[in-house]
mmCIF file of C-alpha atoms in Angstrom:
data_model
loop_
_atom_site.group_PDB
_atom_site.id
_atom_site.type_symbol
_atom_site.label_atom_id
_atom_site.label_comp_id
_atom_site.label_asym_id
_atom_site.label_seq_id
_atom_site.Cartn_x
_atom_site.Cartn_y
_atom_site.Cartn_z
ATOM 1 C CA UNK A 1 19.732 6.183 6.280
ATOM 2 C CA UNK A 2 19.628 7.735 2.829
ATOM 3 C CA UNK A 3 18.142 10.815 2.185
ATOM 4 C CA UNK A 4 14.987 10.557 0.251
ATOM 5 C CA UNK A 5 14.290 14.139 0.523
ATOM 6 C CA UNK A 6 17.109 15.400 -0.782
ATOM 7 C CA UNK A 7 16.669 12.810 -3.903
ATOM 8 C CA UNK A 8 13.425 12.931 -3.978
ATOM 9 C CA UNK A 9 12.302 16.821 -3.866
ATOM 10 C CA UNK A 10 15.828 18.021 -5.915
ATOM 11 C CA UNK A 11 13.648 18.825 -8.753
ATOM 12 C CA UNK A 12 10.517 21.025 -8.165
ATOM 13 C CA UNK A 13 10.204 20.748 -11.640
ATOM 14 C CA UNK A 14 9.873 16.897 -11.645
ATOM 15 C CA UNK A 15 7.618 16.753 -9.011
ATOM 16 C CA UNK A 16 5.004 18.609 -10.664
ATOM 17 C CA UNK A 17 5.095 16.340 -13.586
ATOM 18 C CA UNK A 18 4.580 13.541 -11.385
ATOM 19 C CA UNK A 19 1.577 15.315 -9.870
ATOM 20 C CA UNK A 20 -0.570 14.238 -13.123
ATOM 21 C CA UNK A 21 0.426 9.931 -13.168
ATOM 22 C CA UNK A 22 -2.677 9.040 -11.506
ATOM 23 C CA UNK A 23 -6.005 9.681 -11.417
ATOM 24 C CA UNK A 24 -8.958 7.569 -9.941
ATOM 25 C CA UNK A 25 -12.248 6.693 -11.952
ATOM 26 C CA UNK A 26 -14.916 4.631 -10.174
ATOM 27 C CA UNK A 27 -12.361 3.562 -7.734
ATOM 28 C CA UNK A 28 -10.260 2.332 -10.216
ATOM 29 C CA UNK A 29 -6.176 3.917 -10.253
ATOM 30 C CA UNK A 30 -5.530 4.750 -13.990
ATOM 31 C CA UNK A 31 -1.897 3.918 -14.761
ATOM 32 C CA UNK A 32 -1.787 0.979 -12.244
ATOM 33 C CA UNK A 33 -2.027 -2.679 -13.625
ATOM 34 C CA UNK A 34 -5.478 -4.039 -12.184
ATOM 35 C CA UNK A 35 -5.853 -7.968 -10.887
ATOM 36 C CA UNK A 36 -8.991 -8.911 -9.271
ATOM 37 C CA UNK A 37 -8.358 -10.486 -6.027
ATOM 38 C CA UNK A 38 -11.294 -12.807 -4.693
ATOM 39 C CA UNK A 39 -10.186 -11.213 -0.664
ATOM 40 C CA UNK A 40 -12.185 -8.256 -0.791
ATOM 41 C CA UNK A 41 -16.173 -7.536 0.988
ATOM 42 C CA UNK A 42 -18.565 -4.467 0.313
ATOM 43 C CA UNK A 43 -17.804 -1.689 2.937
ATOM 44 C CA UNK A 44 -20.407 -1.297 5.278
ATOM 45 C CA UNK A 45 -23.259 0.994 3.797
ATOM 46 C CA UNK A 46 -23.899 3.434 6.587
ATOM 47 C CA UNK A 47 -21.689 6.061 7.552
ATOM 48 C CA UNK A 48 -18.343 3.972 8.940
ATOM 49 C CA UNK A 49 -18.056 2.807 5.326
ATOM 50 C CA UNK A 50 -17.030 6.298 4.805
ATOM 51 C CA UNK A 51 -13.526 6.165 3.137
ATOM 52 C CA UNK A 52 -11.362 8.269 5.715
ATOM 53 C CA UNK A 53 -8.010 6.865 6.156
ATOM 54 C CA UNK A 54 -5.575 5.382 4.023
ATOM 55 C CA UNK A 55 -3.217 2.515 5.915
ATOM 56 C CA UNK A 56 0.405 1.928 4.275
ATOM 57 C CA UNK A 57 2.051 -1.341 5.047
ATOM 58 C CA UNK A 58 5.353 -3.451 3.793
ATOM 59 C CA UNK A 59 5.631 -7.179 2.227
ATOM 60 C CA UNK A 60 8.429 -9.343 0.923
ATOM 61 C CA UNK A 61 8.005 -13.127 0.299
ATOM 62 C CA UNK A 62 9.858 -14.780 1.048
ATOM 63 C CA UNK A 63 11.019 -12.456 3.544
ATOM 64 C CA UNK A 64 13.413 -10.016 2.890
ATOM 65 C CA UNK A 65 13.680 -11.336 -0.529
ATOM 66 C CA UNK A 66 12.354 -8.844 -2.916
ATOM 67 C CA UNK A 67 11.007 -9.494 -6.417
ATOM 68 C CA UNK A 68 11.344 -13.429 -6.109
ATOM 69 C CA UNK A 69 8.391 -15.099 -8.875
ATOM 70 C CA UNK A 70 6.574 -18.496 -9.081
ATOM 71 C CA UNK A 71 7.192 -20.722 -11.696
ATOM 72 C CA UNK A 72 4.881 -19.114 -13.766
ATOM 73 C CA UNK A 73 6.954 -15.530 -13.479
ATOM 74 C CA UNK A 74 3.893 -14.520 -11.076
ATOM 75 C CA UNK A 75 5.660 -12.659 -8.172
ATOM 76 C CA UNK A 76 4.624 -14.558 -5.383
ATOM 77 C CA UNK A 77 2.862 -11.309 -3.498
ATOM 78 C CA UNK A 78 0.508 -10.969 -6.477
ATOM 79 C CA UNK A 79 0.084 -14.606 -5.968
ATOM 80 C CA UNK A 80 -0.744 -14.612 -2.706
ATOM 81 C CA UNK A 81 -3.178 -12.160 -2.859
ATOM 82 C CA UNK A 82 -4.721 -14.377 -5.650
ATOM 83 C CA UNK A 83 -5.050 -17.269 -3.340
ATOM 84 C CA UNK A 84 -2.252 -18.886 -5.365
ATOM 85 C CA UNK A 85 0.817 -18.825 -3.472
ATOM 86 C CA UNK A 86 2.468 -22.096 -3.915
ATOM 87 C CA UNK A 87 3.604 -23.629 -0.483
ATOM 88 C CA UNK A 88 5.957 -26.085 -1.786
ATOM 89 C CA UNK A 89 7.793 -22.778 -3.623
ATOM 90 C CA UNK A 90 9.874 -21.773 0.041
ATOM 91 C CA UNK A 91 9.140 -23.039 3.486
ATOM 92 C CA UNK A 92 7.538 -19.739 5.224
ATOM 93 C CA UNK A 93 4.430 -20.369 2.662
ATOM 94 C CA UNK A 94 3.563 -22.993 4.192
ATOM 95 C CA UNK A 95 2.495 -21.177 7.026
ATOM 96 C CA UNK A 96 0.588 -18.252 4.867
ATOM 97 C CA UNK A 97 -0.561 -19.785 1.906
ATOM 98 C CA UNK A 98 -3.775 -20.552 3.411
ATOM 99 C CA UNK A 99 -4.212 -16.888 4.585
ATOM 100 C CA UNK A 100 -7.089 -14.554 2.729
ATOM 101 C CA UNK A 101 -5.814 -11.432 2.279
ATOM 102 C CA UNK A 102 -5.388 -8.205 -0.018
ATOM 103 C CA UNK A 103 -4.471 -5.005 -0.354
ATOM 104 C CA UNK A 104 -6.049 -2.494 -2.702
ATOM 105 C CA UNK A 105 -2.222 -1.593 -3.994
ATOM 106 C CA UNK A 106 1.301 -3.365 -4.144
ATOM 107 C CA UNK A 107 3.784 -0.975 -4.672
ATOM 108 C CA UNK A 108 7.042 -3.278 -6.213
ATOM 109 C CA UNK A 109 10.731 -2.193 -5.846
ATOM 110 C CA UNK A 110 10.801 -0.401 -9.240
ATOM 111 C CA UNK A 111 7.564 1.873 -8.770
ATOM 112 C CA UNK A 112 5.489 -0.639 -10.456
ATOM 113 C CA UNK A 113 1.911 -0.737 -8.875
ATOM 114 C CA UNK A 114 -0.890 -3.213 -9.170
ATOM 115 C CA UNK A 115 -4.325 -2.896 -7.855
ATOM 116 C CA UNK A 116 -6.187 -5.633 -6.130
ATOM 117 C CA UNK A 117 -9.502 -4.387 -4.992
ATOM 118 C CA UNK A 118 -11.390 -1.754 -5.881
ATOM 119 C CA UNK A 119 -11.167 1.283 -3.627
ATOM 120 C CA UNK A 120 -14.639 1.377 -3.000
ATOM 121 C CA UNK A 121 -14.629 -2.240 -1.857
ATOM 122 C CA UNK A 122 -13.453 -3.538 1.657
ATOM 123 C CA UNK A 123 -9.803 -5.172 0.918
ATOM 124 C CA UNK A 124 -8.621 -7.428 3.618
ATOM 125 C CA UNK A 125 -5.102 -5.846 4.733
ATOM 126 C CA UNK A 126 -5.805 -4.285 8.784
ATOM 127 C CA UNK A 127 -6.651 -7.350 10.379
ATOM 128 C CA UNK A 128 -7.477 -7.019 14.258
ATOM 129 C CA UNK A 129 -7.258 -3.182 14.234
ATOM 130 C CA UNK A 130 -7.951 -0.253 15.807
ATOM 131 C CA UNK A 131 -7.768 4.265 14.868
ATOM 132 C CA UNK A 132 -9.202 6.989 16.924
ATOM 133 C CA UNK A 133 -11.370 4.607 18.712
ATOM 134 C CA UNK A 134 -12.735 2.887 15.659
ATOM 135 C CA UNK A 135 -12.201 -0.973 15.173
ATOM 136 C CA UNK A 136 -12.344 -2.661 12.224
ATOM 137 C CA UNK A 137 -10.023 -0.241 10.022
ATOM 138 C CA UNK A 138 -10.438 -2.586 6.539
ATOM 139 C CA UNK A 139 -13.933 -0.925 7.011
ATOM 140 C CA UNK A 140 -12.878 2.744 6.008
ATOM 141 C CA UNK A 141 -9.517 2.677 5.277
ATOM 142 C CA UNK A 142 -7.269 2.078 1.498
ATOM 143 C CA UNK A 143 -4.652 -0.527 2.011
ATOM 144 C CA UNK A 144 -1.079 -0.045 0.746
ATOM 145 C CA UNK A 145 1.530 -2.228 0.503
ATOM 146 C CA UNK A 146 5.066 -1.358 -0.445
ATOM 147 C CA UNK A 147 7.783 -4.292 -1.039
ATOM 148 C CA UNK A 148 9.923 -4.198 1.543
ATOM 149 C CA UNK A 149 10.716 -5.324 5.346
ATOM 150 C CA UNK A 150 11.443 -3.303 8.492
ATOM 151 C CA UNK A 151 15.125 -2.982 8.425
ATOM 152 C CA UNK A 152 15.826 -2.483 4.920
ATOM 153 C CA UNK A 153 15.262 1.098 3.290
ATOM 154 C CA UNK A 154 12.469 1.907 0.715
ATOM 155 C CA UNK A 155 13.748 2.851 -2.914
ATOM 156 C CA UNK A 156 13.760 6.376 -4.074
ATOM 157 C CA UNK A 157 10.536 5.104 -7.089
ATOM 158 C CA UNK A 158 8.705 3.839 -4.411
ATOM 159 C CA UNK A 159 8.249 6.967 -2.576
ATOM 160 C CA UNK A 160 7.873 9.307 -5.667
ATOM 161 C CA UNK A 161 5.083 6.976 -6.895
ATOM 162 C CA UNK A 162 3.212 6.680 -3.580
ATOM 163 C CA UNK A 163 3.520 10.318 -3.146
ATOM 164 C CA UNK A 164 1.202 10.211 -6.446
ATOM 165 C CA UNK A 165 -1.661 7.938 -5.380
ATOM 166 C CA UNK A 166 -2.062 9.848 -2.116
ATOM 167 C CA UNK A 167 -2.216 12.916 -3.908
ATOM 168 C CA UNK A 168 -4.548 11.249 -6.154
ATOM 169 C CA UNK A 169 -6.372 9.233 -2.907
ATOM 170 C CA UNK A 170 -6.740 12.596 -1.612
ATOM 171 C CA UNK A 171 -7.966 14.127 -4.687
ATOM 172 C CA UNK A 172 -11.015 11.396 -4.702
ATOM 173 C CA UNK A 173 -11.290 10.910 -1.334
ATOM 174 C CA UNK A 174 -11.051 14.189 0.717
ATOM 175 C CA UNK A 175 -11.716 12.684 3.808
ATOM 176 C CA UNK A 176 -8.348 10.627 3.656
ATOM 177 C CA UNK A 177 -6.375 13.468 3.892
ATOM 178 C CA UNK A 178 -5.917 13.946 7.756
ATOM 179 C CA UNK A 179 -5.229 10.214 8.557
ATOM 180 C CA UNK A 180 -2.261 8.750 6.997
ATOM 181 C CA UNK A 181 -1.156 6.151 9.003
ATOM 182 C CA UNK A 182 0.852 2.862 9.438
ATOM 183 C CA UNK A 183 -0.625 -0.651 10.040
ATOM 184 C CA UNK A 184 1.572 -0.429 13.649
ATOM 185 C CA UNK A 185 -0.408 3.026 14.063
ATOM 186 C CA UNK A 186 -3.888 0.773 14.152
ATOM 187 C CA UNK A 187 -2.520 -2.575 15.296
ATOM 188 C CA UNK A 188 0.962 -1.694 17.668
ATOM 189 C CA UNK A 189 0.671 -5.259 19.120
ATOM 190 C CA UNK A 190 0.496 -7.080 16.587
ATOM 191 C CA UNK A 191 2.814 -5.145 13.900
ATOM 192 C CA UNK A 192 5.348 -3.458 13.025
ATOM 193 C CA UNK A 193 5.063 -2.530 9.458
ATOM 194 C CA UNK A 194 5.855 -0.356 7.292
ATOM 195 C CA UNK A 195 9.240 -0.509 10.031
ATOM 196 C CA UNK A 196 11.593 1.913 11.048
ATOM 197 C CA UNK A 197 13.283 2.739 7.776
ATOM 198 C CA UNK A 198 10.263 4.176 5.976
ATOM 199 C CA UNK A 199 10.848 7.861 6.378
ATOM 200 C CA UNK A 200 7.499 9.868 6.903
ATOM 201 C CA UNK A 201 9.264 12.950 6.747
ATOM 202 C CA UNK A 202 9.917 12.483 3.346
ATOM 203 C CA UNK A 203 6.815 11.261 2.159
ATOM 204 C CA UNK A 204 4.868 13.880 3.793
ATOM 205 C CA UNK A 205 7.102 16.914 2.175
ATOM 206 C CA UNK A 206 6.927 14.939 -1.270
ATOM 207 C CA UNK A 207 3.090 15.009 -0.820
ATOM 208 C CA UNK A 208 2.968 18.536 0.091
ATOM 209 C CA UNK A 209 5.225 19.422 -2.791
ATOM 210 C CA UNK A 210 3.050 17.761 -5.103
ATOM 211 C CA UNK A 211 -0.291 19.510 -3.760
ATOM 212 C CA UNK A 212 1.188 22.917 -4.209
#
């Protein structure tokens, strides 16, 4: 496996300028590219609406096939998430296409990120789902997708730039910052994501670098 850390956390210096790329206003990621998806539900009002956990996943479509587009140069994750994934565009979508889902981020290859739903909103990315006792984890959790699969190894941007949002996700939602967790951590039947080759480690040491 690479090393992330080392790459990552060479440069103190750079990771305090990258402490500063995001910042959240109304629940909105400034410096992320924002697309409304229609798959997203008010949390619930009362206290398990309470934003406490943030959930990080991994998608390709097709699978294993990163930054593949539609017709329309749409990538087809931001097109399914927009209810517009073409089925006819590669036979797995057939099977998906009819599926209403979201996440509040996509995280793409080359650090880009795009938000879906609103953090304060209910995005549709836990499924069936289970933390500390709690079901229903799209209730109070932030959804997080990174391109990628389970046996293929995260890029180097991705990290860096998801060590910023949770910094930021931290920053605006305190109670977040004790449960970071996997969609296998609140679903271990049903998935597997984000897989064996996203290294925790380094994420977590690239967070606490960037809270110093």
């Amino acid at each position: 496996m690479i090393n992330y850390a080392k790459i990552i956390l060479s440069s103190v210096k750079s990771v305090y300028l990258m402490c500063s790329a995001f910042v959240i206003q109304h629940g909105i990621l400034q410096g992320a590219t924002f697309i409304q998806s229609e798959n997203f539900n008010a949390r619930p009002a009362d206290k398990t609406g309470l934003i406490t956990g943030i959930v990080i996943h991994n998608i390709s479509l097709p699978p294993s096939q990163f930054g593949q587009v539609n017709a329309d140069g749409v990538h087809h994750v931001k097109a399914f998430f927009q209810n517009q994934l073409n089925p006819n565009d590669h036979a797995y979508f057939q099977d998906i296409h009819t599926l209403k889902v979201s996440a509040h981020l996509f995280i793409e290859r080359n650090g880009s990120v795009t938000q879906f739903v609103n953090f304060n909103d209910r995005a549709w990315h836990a499924g069936q789902s289970t933390y500390l006792g709690r079901q229903n984890c799209n209730d109070f959790t932030i959804g997080i997708e990174l391109e990628g699969a389970d046996d293929i190894p995260f890029e180097a941007a991705q990290y860096q730039v998801l060590g910023q949002i949770i910094v930021a996700i931290y920053d605006a939602y305190p109670a977040t910052r004790r449960h970071l967790m996997g969609h296998s951590d609140i679903a271990p039947h049903r998935k597997t994501d984000p897989g064996k080759y996203f290294d925790w480690q380094t994420l977590r040491a690239l967070v606490a670098q960037m809270m110093i």
